[in-house]
Amino acid sequence: MSDKDIIYLDYAATTPLDNRVMEAMQPYFTQEFGNPSSIHIFGQKADVALETARTQVAELLNAVPGEIVFTSCGTESDNLALRGVCFAQRTRNGANHILISPVEHHAILRTAQQLEKYHGFELELLPVDRYGMIKVEDVANRLRPTTALVSIIYANNEIGAINPISEIGALCRSRAVPMHTDAVQAAAYLNLDVNELHVDLLSIGAHKFYGPKGVGALYIKKGTPIQAVQTGGGQESGMRAGTQNVPYIVGLAEALKLCRQERIQTSKALISMRDVLIKNVLEHVTDSQLTGHPHNRLPNHASFVFKGVDGNSLLMLLDVAGFACSSGSACKTGNPEPSEVLLSLGFFPEWALGSLRVTLGKATQMDDIIRLVEILPALVTRARQV
Ligand SMILES: *Cc1c(COP(=O)(O)O)cnc(C)c1O
């Protein structure tokens, strides 16, 4: 079977570059190769491209250009938000309490754990319901005068659940606590208006919305206490030193523009395929459950657990059958640890070990989904026997 015959259903892991994005980036690798910090004409042209991209991203988020910092990926944006705000807050007013959810991406969770272990911050994890969602009241009950930062994932990469970011943001603002959201998975589909979301910081990464890998952005509301994490030259208003990756930044801006323009239409098509998939899997696979919320989930995202199944065996069987899917967690072959996210939702390990994430994208056809639901029950049965 050639790669062409394999159906890619792992768009939450990464997406292919849109050809229009490739075209927009192309000149900046070769003809327009200048360093945006240089004074001469080569530098000026690169700087124009950089600042045009910044303005474009700012407009798409309803922010101003000075509030956008380009980074090397979603992970770096998350790191800058957490470390940058926590250190600045402690210096400013001694705040040392970090409040996050237990269903954060590792870019947040591991960073917060390191701030606790090595830097003396106190980390508190919020409760989640069985759908993996955070309640505003739970945040309200845990905010302290010494809370340095609240960070809540917008849409979950593993289970697709969407959190009430706007309500949590409004609450944090009323208590004068900075609020960050990891919108890396949400960016292709959900409202990104930072004023409506009431957030102070928001992370995105281009390769989750048909842009290039290795570039991201962090929105930082003007006036937010934050210090740089990567020091050096004064690029990105001193917030992120290092010569900017101009072609990739141009690509991020173009990809964000396109996916925001097309998201309503794309979402509609994806939701109908997603719901066919969910309905059929739950009907035809014994001992199966949906993870995350039935409706309040990303348009392209379906995730399941199957009792008594080794998730990795199932993925290998699917791969041989021509479907590239995921377990949804960072779980690697030979490391059969159940996902922390699924355990925090209350799933027992015998269920959590058998997770499957199917994430759809622009190239997905209803036929692909029909074929998948035809073969899946037998593959799950086989994966139960190993
Ligand atoms: C992919 C992802 C990240 C990490 O982004 P990279 O650009 O791959 O570093 C962070 N958070 C979420 C929710 C993600 O899905």
Short mmCIF file of C-alpha atoms and ligand atoms in Angstrom, two decimals:
data_model
loop_
_atom_site.label_atom_id
_atom_site.label_comp_id
_atom_site.label_asym_id
_atom_site.label_seq_id
_atom_site.Cartn_x
_atom_site.Cartn_y
_atom_site.Cartn_z
CA MET A 1 0.00 0.00 0.00
CA SER A 2 1.46 3.39 -0.95
CA ASP A 3 1.06 6.44 1.30
CA LYS A 4 -1.54 7.73 -1.15
CA ASP A 5 -3.90 4.87 -0.32
CA ILE A 6 -3.69 5.49 3.40
CA ILE A 7 -6.42 7.64 4.89
CA TYR A 8 -4.99 10.30 7.18
CA LEU A 9 -7.21 10.82 10.23
CA ASP A 10 -4.77 12.46 12.62
CA TYR A 11 -5.31 16.17 11.93
CA ALA A 12 -5.07 16.98 15.64
CA ALA A 13 -1.44 15.83 15.52
CA THR A 14 -0.64 17.95 12.51
CA THR A 15 -2.06 19.10 9.18
CA PRO A 16 -0.53 19.24 5.70
CA LEU A 17 0.59 22.65 4.46
CA ASP A 18 -2.05 24.39 2.33
CA ASN A 19 -0.67 25.06 -1.16
CA ARG A 20 -1.73 28.70 -0.97
CA VAL A 21 0.33 29.04 2.21
CA MET A 22 3.31 27.45 0.49
CA GLU A 23 3.03 30.05 -2.29
CA ALA A 24 2.84 32.93 0.17
CA MET A 25 5.96 31.70 1.98
CA GLN A 26 8.07 30.89 -1.06
CA PRO A 27 9.61 34.33 -1.86
CA TYR A 28 10.88 34.75 1.70
CA PHE A 29 13.22 31.75 1.49
CA THR A 30 15.12 33.10 -1.51
CA GLN A 31 14.62 36.57 -3.04
CA GLU A 32 13.34 38.27 0.12
CA PHE A 33 15.81 36.66 2.49
CA GLY A 34 16.78 39.72 4.56
CA ASN A 35 17.03 39.93 8.33
CA PRO A 36 14.14 42.11 9.50
CA SER A 37 16.46 43.85 11.96
CA SER A 38 18.85 45.06 9.22
CA ILE A 39 18.73 48.72 8.20
CA HIS A 40 19.26 48.22 4.44
CA ILE A 41 16.67 47.49 1.77
CA PHE A 42 16.85 43.69 2.26
CA GLY A 43 16.08 44.15 5.94
CA GLN A 44 13.36 46.68 5.24
CA LYS A 45 11.55 44.30 2.92
CA ALA A 46 11.72 41.45 5.43
CA ASP A 47 10.51 43.80 8.13
CA VAL A 48 7.53 44.85 6.03
CA ALA A 49 6.61 41.16 5.55
CA LEU A 50 7.01 40.51 9.27
CA GLU A 51 4.93 43.49 10.35
CA THR A 52 2.27 42.79 7.72
CA ALA A 53 1.95 39.26 9.11
CA ARG A 54 1.74 40.66 12.64
CA THR A 55 -1.02 43.08 11.66
CA GLN A 56 -2.90 40.29 9.90
CA VAL A 57 -2.73 37.96 12.92
CA ALA A 58 -3.70 40.81 15.25
CA GLU A 59 -6.77 41.62 13.15
CA LEU A 60 -7.85 37.97 13.12
CA LEU A 61 -7.67 37.89 16.94
CA ASN A 62 -9.19 41.38 17.36
CA ALA A 63 -5.94 42.53 18.96
CA VAL A 64 -3.40 45.20 18.03
CA PRO A 65 -0.08 44.33 16.33
CA GLY A 66 1.99 45.18 19.43
CA GLU A 67 0.18 42.41 21.31
CA ILE A 68 1.39 39.61 18.99
CA VAL A 69 4.69 37.82 19.66
CA PHE A 70 5.91 35.25 17.15
CA THR A 71 7.50 32.11 18.57
CA SER A 72 8.87 28.81 17.28
CA CYS A 73 5.76 26.71 18.08
CA GLY A 74 2.67 26.31 20.21
CA THR A 75 4.79 24.75 22.94
CA GLU A 76 7.04 27.79 23.10
CA SER A 77 4.03 30.12 23.25
CA ASP A 78 2.72 28.11 26.22
CA ASN A 79 6.13 28.19 27.92
CA LEU A 80 6.48 31.95 27.45
CA ALA A 81 2.99 32.56 28.82
CA LEU A 82 3.51 30.45 31.94
CA ARG A 83 7.11 31.20 32.82
CA GLY A 84 6.96 34.80 31.66
CA VAL A 85 3.85 35.74 33.63
CA CYS A 86 4.61 33.67 36.74
CA PHE A 87 8.08 35.13 37.20
CA ALA A 88 6.91 38.67 36.49
CA GLN A 89 3.98 38.35 38.88
CA ARG A 90 6.12 37.05 41.70
CA THR A 91 8.60 39.88 41.21
CA ARG A 92 5.77 42.40 41.12
CA ASN A 93 3.59 41.32 44.04
CA GLY A 94 4.83 37.99 45.39
CA ALA A 95 2.05 35.97 43.70
CA ASN A 96 3.09 32.32 43.62
CA HIS A 97 -0.08 30.28 43.01
CA ILE A 98 -0.67 28.70 39.57
CA LEU A 99 -4.13 27.39 38.69
CA ILE A 100 -4.49 25.06 35.69
CA SER A 101 -6.70 22.17 34.64
CA PRO A 102 -5.69 18.50 34.77
CA VAL A 103 -6.46 18.17 31.06
CA GLU A 104 -3.80 20.58 29.80
CA HIS A 105 -1.39 19.68 27.02
CA HIS A 106 2.04 18.72 28.37
CA ALA A 107 3.38 22.06 27.13
CA ILE A 108 1.40 23.59 30.00
CA LEU A 109 1.32 20.74 32.52
CA ARG A 110 5.04 19.93 32.48
CA THR A 111 5.97 23.62 32.51
CA ALA A 112 3.73 24.27 35.52
CA GLN A 113 5.14 21.19 37.26
CA GLN A 114 8.67 22.46 36.70
CA LEU A 115 7.73 25.89 38.08
CA GLU A 116 6.46 24.06 41.17
CA LYS A 117 9.34 21.66 41.58
CA TYR A 118 12.30 23.96 40.90
CA HIS A 119 11.02 27.50 41.30
CA GLY A 120 8.88 27.41 44.43
CA PHE A 121 5.46 28.05 42.89
CA GLU A 122 2.39 26.31 44.23
CA LEU A 123 0.53 24.42 41.53
CA GLU A 124 -3.16 23.66 41.90
CA LEU A 125 -5.16 21.48 39.50
CA LEU A 126 -8.86 22.21 39.02
CA PRO A 127 -11.49 19.48 39.04
CA VAL A 128 -12.99 18.42 35.67
CA ASP A 129 -16.32 16.78 34.94
CA ARG A 130 -16.62 13.45 33.13
CA TYR A 131 -16.51 15.23 29.78
CA GLY A 132 -13.19 16.86 30.65
CA MET A 133 -14.70 20.32 31.07
CA ILE A 134 -13.86 22.95 33.65
CA LYS A 135 -16.61 24.80 35.54
CA VAL A 136 -16.45 28.54 36.13
CA GLU A 137 -17.52 28.09 39.79
CA ASP A 138 -14.58 25.78 40.40
CA VAL A 139 -12.21 28.47 39.17
CA ALA A 140 -14.02 31.12 41.24
CA ASN A 141 -13.65 29.01 44.40
CA ARG A 142 -9.93 28.58 43.91
CA LEU A 143 -8.76 32.02 42.86
CA ARG A 144 -6.59 33.67 45.50
CA PRO A 145 -5.14 37.14 45.90
CA THR A 146 -1.80 35.40 45.33
CA THR A 147 -2.79 33.62 42.11
CA ALA A 148 -0.11 34.50 39.56
CA LEU A 149 -1.83 32.98 36.52
CA VAL A 150 -4.77 30.84 35.45
CA SER A 151 -4.25 28.70 32.34
CA ILE A 152 -7.05 26.62 30.83
CA ILE A 153 -6.98 24.74 27.54
CA TYR A 154 -9.56 26.10 25.06
CA ALA A 155 -10.27 22.85 23.16
CA ASN A 156 -8.68 19.62 24.26
CA ASN A 157 -6.35 17.81 21.88
CA GLU A 158 -7.09 14.37 23.29
CA ILE A 159 -10.85 14.44 23.83
CA GLY A 160 -11.97 17.48 21.83
CA ALA A 161 -13.90 19.06 24.72
CA ILE A 162 -14.37 22.84 24.58
CA ASN A 163 -14.09 24.92 27.76
CA PRO A 164 -16.11 28.04 28.67
CA ILE A 165 -13.09 30.30 28.17
CA SER A 166 -15.07 33.52 27.83
CA GLU A 167 -16.79 33.04 31.23
CA ILE A 168 -13.57 31.99 32.96
CA GLY A 169 -11.76 34.91 31.35
CA ALA A 170 -14.38 37.39 32.57
CA LEU A 171 -14.14 35.96 36.08
CA CYS A 172 -10.34 36.21 36.16
CA ARG A 173 -10.44 39.76 34.85
CA SER A 174 -12.91 40.76 37.57
CA ARG A 175 -10.41 39.44 40.13
CA ALA A 176 -7.41 41.03 38.35
CA VAL A 177 -5.72 37.66 37.77
CA PRO A 178 -4.06 37.13 34.36
CA MET A 179 -5.65 34.35 32.30
CA HIS A 180 -3.99 32.33 29.54
CA THR A 181 -5.59 29.88 27.16
CA ASP A 182 -3.89 27.25 25.01
CA ALA A 183 -5.86 27.71 21.79
CA VAL A 184 -3.54 25.58 19.65
CA GLN A 185 -6.24 22.99 18.90
CA ALA A 186 -9.07 25.56 18.88
CA ALA A 187 -7.56 27.99 16.37
CA ALA A 188 -8.88 26.30 13.23
CA TYR A 189 -12.49 26.16 14.42
CA LEU A 190 -13.51 28.34 17.37
CA ASN A 191 -14.01 32.02 18.18
CA LEU A 192 -10.59 33.65 18.55
CA ASP A 193 -11.74 37.18 19.42
CA VAL A 194 -9.58 37.92 22.47
CA ASN A 195 -11.95 40.66 23.64
CA GLU A 196 -14.91 38.34 23.63
CA LEU A 197 -12.82 35.64 25.31
CA HIS A 198 -11.59 38.09 27.99
CA VAL A 199 -8.17 36.43 27.99
CA ASP A 200 -4.83 38.12 28.61
CA LEU A 201 -2.75 35.55 26.76
CA LEU A 202 -3.57 33.06 23.98
CA SER A 203 -1.29 30.52 22.26
CA ILE A 204 -1.52 29.24 18.70
CA GLY A 205 0.71 27.02 16.52
CA ALA A 206 0.57 27.13 12.70
CA HIS A 207 0.86 23.42 11.92
CA LYS A 208 -2.51 22.69 13.50
CA PHE A 209 -4.24 24.89 10.90
CA TYR A 210 -2.55 23.96 7.61
CA GLY A 211 0.46 26.21 8.20
CA PRO A 212 4.11 25.20 8.58
CA LYS A 213 5.52 23.31 11.56
CA GLY A 214 7.91 25.20 13.81
CA VAL A 215 6.14 28.55 14.14
CA GLY A 216 3.62 29.86 16.64
CA ALA A 217 2.32 33.05 18.16
CA LEU A 218 1.37 34.31 21.59
CA TYR A 219 -1.17 37.07 22.10
CA ILE A 220 -0.21 39.16 25.15
CA LYS A 221 -2.73 41.81 26.15
CA LYS A 222 -1.10 45.21 26.59
CA GLY A 223 -0.21 45.78 30.24
CA THR A 224 0.03 42.08 31.18
CA PRO A 225 2.92 41.53 33.61
CA ILE A 226 5.38 39.31 31.72
CA GLN A 227 9.11 38.90 31.36
CA ALA A 228 11.06 37.38 28.50
CA VAL A 229 12.09 33.73 28.73
CA GLN A 230 14.50 33.73 25.79
CA THR A 231 16.91 36.64 26.06
CA GLY A 232 19.31 38.10 23.51
CA GLY A 233 18.58 40.65 20.78
CA GLY A 234 15.57 42.85 21.23
CA GLN A 235 13.35 41.14 18.66
CA GLU A 236 9.60 40.85 19.24
CA SER A 237 9.63 43.93 21.52
CA GLY A 238 12.15 42.16 23.74
CA MET A 239 9.69 39.34 24.43
CA ARG A 240 11.35 36.69 22.27
CA ALA A 241 14.97 37.14 21.21
CA GLY A 242 16.24 35.54 18.01
CA THR A 243 16.03 36.45 14.33
CA GLN A 244 12.46 35.92 13.22
CA ASN A 245 11.64 33.07 10.85
CA VAL A 246 10.12 35.39 8.25
CA PRO A 247 8.86 32.77 5.74
CA TYR A 248 7.21 30.70 8.44
CA ILE A 249 5.67 33.76 10.08
CA VAL A 250 4.26 34.82 6.71
CA GLY A 251 2.94 31.26 6.41
CA LEU A 252 1.34 31.34 9.84
CA ALA A 253 -0.49 34.57 9.04
CA GLU A 254 -1.69 33.31 5.64
CA ALA A 255 -2.80 29.95 7.07
CA LEU A 256 -4.68 31.63 9.90
CA LYS A 257 -6.41 34.00 7.47
CA LEU A 258 -7.51 31.15 5.19
CA CYS A 259 -8.73 28.86 7.93
CA ARG A 260 -10.64 31.67 9.62
CA GLN A 261 -12.29 32.58 6.30
CA GLU A 262 -13.28 29.00 5.61
CA ARG A 263 -13.99 27.69 9.08
CA ILE A 264 -17.80 27.91 9.12
CA GLN A 265 -18.13 25.96 5.90
CA THR A 266 -15.37 23.49 6.81
CA SER A 267 -16.90 22.94 10.24
CA LYS A 268 -20.30 22.05 8.84
CA ALA A 269 -18.93 19.32 6.61
CA LEU A 270 -16.70 17.98 9.38
CA ILE A 271 -19.46 17.87 11.98
CA SER A 272 -21.70 15.75 9.76
CA MET A 273 -18.91 13.23 9.13
CA ARG A 274 -17.83 13.27 12.78
CA ASP A 275 -21.34 12.50 13.96
CA VAL A 276 -21.76 9.60 11.53
CA LEU A 277 -18.50 8.22 12.85
CA ILE A 278 -19.45 8.62 16.51
CA LYS A 279 -22.93 7.14 16.08
CA ASN A 280 -21.69 4.10 14.18
CA VAL A 281 -18.77 3.33 16.46
CA LEU A 282 -20.93 3.48 19.58
CA GLU A 283 -23.57 1.32 17.89
CA HIS A 284 -21.35 -1.33 16.38
CA VAL A 285 -18.37 -1.68 18.72
CA THR A 286 -19.19 -3.49 21.94
CA ASP A 287 -17.96 -1.96 25.20
CA SER A 288 -17.21 1.39 23.58
CA GLN A 289 -17.62 4.90 25.00
CA LEU A 290 -17.15 8.37 23.61
CA THR A 291 -14.61 10.51 25.48
CA GLY A 292 -15.22 14.24 25.79
CA HIS A 293 -18.60 15.87 25.32
CA PRO A 294 -21.10 14.53 22.72
CA HIS A 295 -21.79 17.99 21.21
CA ASN A 296 -19.57 20.54 22.88
CA ARG A 297 -16.50 19.30 21.03
CA LEU A 298 -14.26 20.28 18.13
CA PRO A 299 -16.00 19.82 14.74
CA ASN A 300 -13.27 17.47 13.48
CA HIS A 301 -12.75 15.44 16.62
CA ALA A 302 -14.00 11.99 17.65
CA SER A 303 -12.43 10.05 20.51
CA PHE A 304 -13.30 6.77 22.13
CA VAL A 305 -12.27 4.21 24.68
CA PHE A 306 -12.77 0.47 24.22
CA LYS A 307 -12.75 -1.80 27.25
CA GLY A 308 -9.98 -4.36 27.43
CA VAL A 309 -8.17 -3.18 24.30
CA ASP A 310 -4.51 -2.34 23.90
CA GLY A 311 -4.71 1.05 22.16
CA ASN A 312 -1.36 0.67 20.45
CA SER A 313 -2.28 -2.73 18.98
CA LEU A 314 -5.45 -1.21 17.61
CA LEU A 315 -3.48 1.66 16.02
CA MET A 316 -1.15 -0.84 14.36
CA LEU A 317 -4.06 -2.87 13.02
CA LEU A 318 -5.63 0.32 11.69
CA ASP A 319 -2.35 1.33 10.09
CA VAL A 320 -2.11 -2.00 8.26
CA ALA A 321 -5.73 -1.57 7.16
CA GLY A 322 -4.87 1.86 5.71
CA PHE A 323 -5.99 4.30 8.40
CA ALA A 324 -3.62 6.65 10.22
CA CYS A 325 -5.21 7.44 13.60
CA SER A 326 -3.95 8.14 17.10
CA SER A 327 -4.52 7.12 20.69
CA GLY A 328 -4.79 10.81 21.53
CA SER A 329 -2.09 10.82 24.15
CA ALA A 330 1.68 10.96 24.04
CA CYS A 331 1.60 7.25 24.88
CA LYS A 332 4.34 5.51 22.90
CA THR A 333 4.72 1.89 21.90
CA GLY A 334 6.17 -0.11 24.77
CA ASN A 335 4.93 2.37 27.36
CA PRO A 336 1.42 1.21 28.18
CA GLU A 337 0.60 3.94 30.67
CA PRO A 338 -3.02 5.10 30.53
CA SER A 339 -3.42 8.76 29.63
CA GLU A 340 -3.47 11.16 32.57
CA VAL A 341 -6.28 13.07 30.87
CA LEU A 342 -8.53 10.00 30.63
CA LEU A 343 -7.77 8.99 34.22
CA SER A 344 -8.66 12.50 35.41
CA LEU A 345 -12.07 12.05 33.72
CA GLY A 346 -12.63 9.00 35.89
CA PHE A 347 -12.02 6.21 33.36
CA PHE A 348 -10.59 3.02 34.84
CA PRO A 349 -7.26 1.92 33.34
CA GLU A 350 -8.86 -1.09 31.57
CA TRP A 351 -10.87 1.44 29.56
CA ALA A 352 -8.32 4.27 29.36
CA LEU A 353 -5.66 1.99 27.84
CA GLY A 354 -7.91 1.35 24.86
CA SER A 355 -8.20 4.89 23.53
CA LEU A 356 -8.66 5.90 19.90
CA ARG A 357 -8.65 9.43 18.49
CA VAL A 358 -9.92 10.04 14.97
CA THR A 359 -9.48 13.62 13.81
CA LEU A 360 -10.81 14.76 10.45
CA GLY A 361 -9.62 17.47 8.10
CA LYS A 362 -10.00 19.19 4.77
CA ALA A 363 -9.23 16.08 2.69
CA THR A 364 -11.55 13.76 4.64
CA GLN A 365 -14.45 12.28 2.65
CA MET A 366 -17.61 10.63 3.95
CA ASP A 367 -16.48 7.45 2.12
CA ASP A 368 -13.36 7.30 4.30
CA ILE A 369 -15.53 7.42 7.41
CA ILE A 370 -17.91 4.76 6.08
CA ARG A 371 -14.98 2.45 5.33
CA LEU A 372 -13.52 3.04 8.76
CA VAL A 373 -16.74 2.22 10.59
CA GLU A 374 -17.08 -0.94 8.48
CA ILE A 375 -13.73 -2.39 9.53
CA LEU A 376 -13.38 -1.03 13.05
CA PRO A 377 -15.54 -3.51 15.00
CA ALA A 378 -13.51 -6.48 13.73
CA LEU A 379 -10.21 -4.73 14.44
CA VAL A 380 -11.28 -3.92 18.00
CA THR A 381 -12.18 -7.59 18.48
CA ARG A 382 -8.73 -8.58 17.23
CA ALA A 383 -7.04 -6.00 19.45
CA ARG A 384 -8.90 -7.50 22.42
CA GLN A 385 -7.33 -10.87 21.74
CA VAL A 386 -3.68 -9.80 21.86
C1 LIG B 1 -0.08 20.59 19.32
C2 LIG B 1 -0.43 21.26 20.59
C3 LIG B 1 0.51 22.00 21.31
C4 LIG B 1 1.94 22.09 20.89
O1 LIG B 1 2.10 22.83 19.70
P1 LIG B 1 3.44 22.65 18.85
O2 LIG B 1 3.36 23.74 17.82
O3 LIG B 1 3.39 21.28 18.26
O4 LIG B 1 4.58 22.83 19.78
C5 LIG B 1 0.10 22.64 22.46
N1 LIG B 1 -1.16 22.55 22.89
C6 LIG B 1 -2.11 21.86 22.23
C7 LIG B 1 -3.50 21.83 22.75
C8 LIG B 1 -1.77 21.19 21.06
O5 LIG B 1 -2.70 20.50 20.41
#
